[in-house]
XYZ file of C-alpha atoms in Angstrom:
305
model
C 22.813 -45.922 -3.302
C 20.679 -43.691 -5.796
C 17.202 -44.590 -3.772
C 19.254 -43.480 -0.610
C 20.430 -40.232 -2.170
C 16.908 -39.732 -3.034
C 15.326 -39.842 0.149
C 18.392 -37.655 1.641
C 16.975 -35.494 -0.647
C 13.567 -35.695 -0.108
C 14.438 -34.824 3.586
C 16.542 -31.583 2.982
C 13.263 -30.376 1.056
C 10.886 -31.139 3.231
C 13.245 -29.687 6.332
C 13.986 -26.769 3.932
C 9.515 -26.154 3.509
C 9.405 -26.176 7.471
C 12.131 -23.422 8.261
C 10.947 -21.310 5.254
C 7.078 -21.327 6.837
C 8.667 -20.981 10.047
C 10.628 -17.793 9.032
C 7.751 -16.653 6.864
C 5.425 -17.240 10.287
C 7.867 -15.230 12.380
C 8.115 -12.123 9.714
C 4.118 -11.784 10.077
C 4.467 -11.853 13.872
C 6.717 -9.291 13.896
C 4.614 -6.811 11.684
C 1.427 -7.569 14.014
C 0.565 -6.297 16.964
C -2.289 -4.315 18.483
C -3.039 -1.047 20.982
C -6.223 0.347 22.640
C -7.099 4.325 22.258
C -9.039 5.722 24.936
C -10.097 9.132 24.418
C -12.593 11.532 26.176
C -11.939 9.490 29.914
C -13.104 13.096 31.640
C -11.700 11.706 35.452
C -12.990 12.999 38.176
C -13.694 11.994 41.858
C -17.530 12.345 41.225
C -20.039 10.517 39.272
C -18.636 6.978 39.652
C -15.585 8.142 37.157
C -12.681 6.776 39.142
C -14.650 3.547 39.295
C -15.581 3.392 35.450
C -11.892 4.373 34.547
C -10.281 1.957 36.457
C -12.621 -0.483 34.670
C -11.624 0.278 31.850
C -8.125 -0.323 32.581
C -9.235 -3.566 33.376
C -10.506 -4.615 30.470
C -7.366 -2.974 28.158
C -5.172 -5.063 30.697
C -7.304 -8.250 29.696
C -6.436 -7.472 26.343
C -2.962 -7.143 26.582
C -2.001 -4.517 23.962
C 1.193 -3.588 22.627
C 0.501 -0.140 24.387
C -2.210 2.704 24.883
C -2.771 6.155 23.250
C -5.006 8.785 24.650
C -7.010 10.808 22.779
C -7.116 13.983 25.231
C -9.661 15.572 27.469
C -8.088 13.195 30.463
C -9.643 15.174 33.054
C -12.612 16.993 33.743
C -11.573 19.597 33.960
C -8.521 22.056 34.482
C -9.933 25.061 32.026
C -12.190 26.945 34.629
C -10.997 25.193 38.222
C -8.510 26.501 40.796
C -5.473 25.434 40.698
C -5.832 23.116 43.490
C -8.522 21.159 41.734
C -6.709 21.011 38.720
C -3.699 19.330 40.377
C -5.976 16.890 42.240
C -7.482 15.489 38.813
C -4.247 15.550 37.347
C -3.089 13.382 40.230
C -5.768 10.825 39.806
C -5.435 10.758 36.395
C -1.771 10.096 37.139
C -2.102 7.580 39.676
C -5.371 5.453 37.627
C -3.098 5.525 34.508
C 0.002 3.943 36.361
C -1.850 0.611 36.423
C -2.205 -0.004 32.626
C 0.267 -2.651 32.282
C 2.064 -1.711 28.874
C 3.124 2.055 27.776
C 0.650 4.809 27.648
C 0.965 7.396 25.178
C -0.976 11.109 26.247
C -2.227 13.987 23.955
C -3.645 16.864 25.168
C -7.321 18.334 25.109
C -8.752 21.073 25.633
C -10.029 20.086 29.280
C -6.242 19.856 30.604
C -5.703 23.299 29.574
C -5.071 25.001 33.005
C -6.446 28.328 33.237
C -7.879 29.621 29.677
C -11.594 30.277 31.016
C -10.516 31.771 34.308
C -10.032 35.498 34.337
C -8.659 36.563 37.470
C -5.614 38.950 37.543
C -2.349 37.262 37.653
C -3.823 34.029 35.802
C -1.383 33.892 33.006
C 1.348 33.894 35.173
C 1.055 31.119 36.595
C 4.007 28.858 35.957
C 1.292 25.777 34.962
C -0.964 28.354 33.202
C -2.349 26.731 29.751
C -0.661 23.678 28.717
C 2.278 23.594 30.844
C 0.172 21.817 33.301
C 0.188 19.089 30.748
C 3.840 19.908 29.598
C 4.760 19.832 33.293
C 3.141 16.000 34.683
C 2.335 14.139 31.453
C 5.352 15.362 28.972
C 5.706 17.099 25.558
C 2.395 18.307 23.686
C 3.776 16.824 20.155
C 5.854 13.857 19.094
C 6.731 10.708 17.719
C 7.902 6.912 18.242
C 7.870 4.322 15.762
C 6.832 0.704 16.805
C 7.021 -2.794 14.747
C 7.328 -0.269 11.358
C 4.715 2.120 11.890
C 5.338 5.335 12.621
C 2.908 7.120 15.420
C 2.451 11.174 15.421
C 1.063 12.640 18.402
C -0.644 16.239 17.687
C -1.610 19.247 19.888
C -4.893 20.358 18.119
C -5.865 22.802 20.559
C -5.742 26.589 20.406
C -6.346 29.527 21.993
C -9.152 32.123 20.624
C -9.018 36.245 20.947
C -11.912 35.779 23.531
C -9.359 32.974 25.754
C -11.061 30.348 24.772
C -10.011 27.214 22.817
C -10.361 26.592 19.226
C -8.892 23.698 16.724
C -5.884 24.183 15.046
C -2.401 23.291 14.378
C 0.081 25.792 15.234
C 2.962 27.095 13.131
C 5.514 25.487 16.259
C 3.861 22.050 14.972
C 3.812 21.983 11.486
C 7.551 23.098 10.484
C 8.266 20.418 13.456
C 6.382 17.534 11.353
C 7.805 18.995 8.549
C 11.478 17.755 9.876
C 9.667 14.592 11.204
C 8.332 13.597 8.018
C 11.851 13.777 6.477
C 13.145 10.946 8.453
C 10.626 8.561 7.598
C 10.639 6.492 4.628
C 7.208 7.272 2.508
C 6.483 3.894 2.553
C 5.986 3.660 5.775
C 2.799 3.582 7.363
C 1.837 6.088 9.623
C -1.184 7.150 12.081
C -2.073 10.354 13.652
C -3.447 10.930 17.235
C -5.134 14.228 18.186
C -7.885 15.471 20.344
C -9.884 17.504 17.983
C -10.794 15.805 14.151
C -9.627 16.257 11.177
C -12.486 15.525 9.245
C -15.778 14.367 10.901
C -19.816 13.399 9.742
C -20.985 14.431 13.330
C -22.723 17.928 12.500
C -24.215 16.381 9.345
C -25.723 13.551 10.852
C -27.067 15.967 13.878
C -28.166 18.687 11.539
C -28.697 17.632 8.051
C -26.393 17.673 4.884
C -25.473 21.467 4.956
C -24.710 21.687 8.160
C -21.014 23.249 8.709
C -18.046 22.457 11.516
C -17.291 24.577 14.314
C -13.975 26.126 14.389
C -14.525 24.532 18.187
C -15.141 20.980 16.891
C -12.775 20.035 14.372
C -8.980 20.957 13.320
C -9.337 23.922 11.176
C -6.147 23.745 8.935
C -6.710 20.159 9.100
C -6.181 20.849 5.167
C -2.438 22.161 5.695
C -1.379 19.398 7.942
C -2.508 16.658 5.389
C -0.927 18.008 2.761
C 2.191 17.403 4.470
C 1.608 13.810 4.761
C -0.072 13.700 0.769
C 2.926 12.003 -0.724
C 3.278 9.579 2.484
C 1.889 6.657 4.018
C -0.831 7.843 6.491
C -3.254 4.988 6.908
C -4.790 5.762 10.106
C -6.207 9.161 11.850
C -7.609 8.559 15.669
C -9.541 11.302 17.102
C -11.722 11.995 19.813
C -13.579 15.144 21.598
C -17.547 14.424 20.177
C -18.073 11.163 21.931
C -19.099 10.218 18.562
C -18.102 6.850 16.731
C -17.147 6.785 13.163
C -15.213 5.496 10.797
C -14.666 7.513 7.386
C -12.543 5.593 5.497
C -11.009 7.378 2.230
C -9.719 6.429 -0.983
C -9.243 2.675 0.273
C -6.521 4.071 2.409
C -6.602 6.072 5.102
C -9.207 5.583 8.400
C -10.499 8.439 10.437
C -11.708 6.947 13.622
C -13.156 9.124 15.837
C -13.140 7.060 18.887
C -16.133 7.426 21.202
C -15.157 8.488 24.759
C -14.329 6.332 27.685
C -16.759 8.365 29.975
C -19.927 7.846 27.657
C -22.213 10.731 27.925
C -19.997 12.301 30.272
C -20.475 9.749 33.029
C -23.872 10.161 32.824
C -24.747 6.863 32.645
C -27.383 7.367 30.571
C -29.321 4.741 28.396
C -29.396 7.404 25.680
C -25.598 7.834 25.528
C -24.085 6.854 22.008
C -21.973 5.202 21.988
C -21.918 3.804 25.372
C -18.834 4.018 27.278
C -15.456 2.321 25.619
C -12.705 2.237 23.653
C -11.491 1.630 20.480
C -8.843 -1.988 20.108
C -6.867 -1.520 16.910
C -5.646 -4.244 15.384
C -2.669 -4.417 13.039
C -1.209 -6.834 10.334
C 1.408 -5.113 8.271
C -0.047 -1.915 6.829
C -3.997 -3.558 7.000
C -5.674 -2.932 10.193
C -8.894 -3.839 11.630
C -10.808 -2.061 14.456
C -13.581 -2.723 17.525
C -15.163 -0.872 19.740
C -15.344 -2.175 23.171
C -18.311 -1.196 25.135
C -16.426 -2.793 28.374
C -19.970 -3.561 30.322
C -19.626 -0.894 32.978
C -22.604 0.108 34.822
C -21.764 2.230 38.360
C -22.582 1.131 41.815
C -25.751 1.153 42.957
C -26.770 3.889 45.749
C -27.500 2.991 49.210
């Protein structure tokens, strides 16, 4: 009797191991998953675009993601077209996006501004004059979801100049609206950014030495005031776009400022000299740790006749 009790309980230990691995297994599963960001795409009908986007696509749907954020500048470009050619890109872009096969999530750039470098009378009243094009066929400029216990801020970095031109910024509208955001999230939880225009780049240093200063046209300039707001939170992760530059600046073993390359290359150039070739970044997440790739998907556009 006392060797069979001891083998029953041998059994219940070893059955009560599996289900705690098991449960352990499924708790990691749920805090992993993974989503693409394609910024700088710049669709248009010319130049083989269409074609290169829609290869992209491809290879994000190969990958099967959790979902997709844009970085902005979707289009090239709605700033200084009519109005009939910025509908048409904004109709591509619409139709080409409909065939990633998970959720895409859009921010704005400065390209699907509608309007800002034309200066015809009448232009500003258009009813999709600046970024209610964008407001209008893609949704709201700003916002939020949380997924798998991050949460994800989308940011409107662009702004409009004296002269009607675009600068980056943060406006007043946005930061007393992550102010409230920020107050429903827990400050442990982590948290990533998506914008157009960067926070904090290397780009002009590495193209023009050490001293070399930012552009009020190049990066966020209160980036400053909106990071303050997230100082005594969880931000781990800052995706950017707009240089078709790749970089990673990571900071204080915490926080990663991708900026993300650009889908279109060198503009759909094509070029051999463009750096970094056309692609995306794949993020990768376990927990709060991530990891990151850039995928330079292989596209090369078809040969002419």
């Amino acid at each position: 009797m006392k060797r069979t009790l001891l083998l029953l309980g041998i059994s219940l230990l070893i059955i009560t191991g599996c289900k705690q691995n098991s449960s352990t297994t499924e708790v990691q599963q749920e805090n992993e998953f993974s989503f693409a960001f394609l910024t700088d795409i710049h669709l248009q009908p010319e130049l083989s675009a269409e074609a290169g986007f829609q290869w992209a696509i491809n290879e994000v749907n190969k990958r099967n993601p959790d979902f997709v954020l844009t970085g902005g500048d979707l289009v090239m470009d709605a700033l200084n077209q009519s109005y009939g050619r910025a509908d048409s890109l904004y109709n591509l872009y619409i139709k080409l996006s409909g065939k990633f096969k998970m959720p895409v999530y859009n921010a704005v750039g400065n390209h699907e501004v509608y309007g800002w470098h034309r200066n015809e009378e009448g232009i500003e009243e258009h009813p999709e004059f600046g970024k209610k094009m964008f407001e209008k066929r893609l949704g709201d400029r700003f916002y939020s979801f949380d997924h798998k216990g991050w949460h994800f801020i989308v940011l409107d970095a662009i702004s409009r100049n004296e002269e009607g031109g675009y600068t980056g910024s943060i406006d007043e509208e946005q930061i007393l609206w992550l102010a409230k955001d920020l107050q429903k999230v827990d400050k442990a939880t982590p948290i990533a950014i998506s914008t157009h225009m960067p926070f904090i780049t290397s780009a002009a240093q590495i193209s023009r030495g050490s001293m070399a200063a930012n552009s009020r046209g190049m990066v966020i300039d209160n980036s400053q005031d909106v990071l303050e707001l997230l100082s005594e939170h969880n931000l781990r992760l800052v995706l950017q776009g707009h240089l078709h530059f790749l970089e990673d600046i990571y900071i204080q073993n915490q926080v990663h400022f991708i900026t993300g390359g650009a889908v279109s290359g060198k503009w759909w150039s094509n070029s051999p000299e463009s750096k970094p070739e056309e692609g995306f970044v794949m993020i990768h997440v376990q927990g709060e740790n991530l990891e990151w790739e850039y995928v330079d998907y292989g596209w090369t556009p078809p040969k002419e006749n």
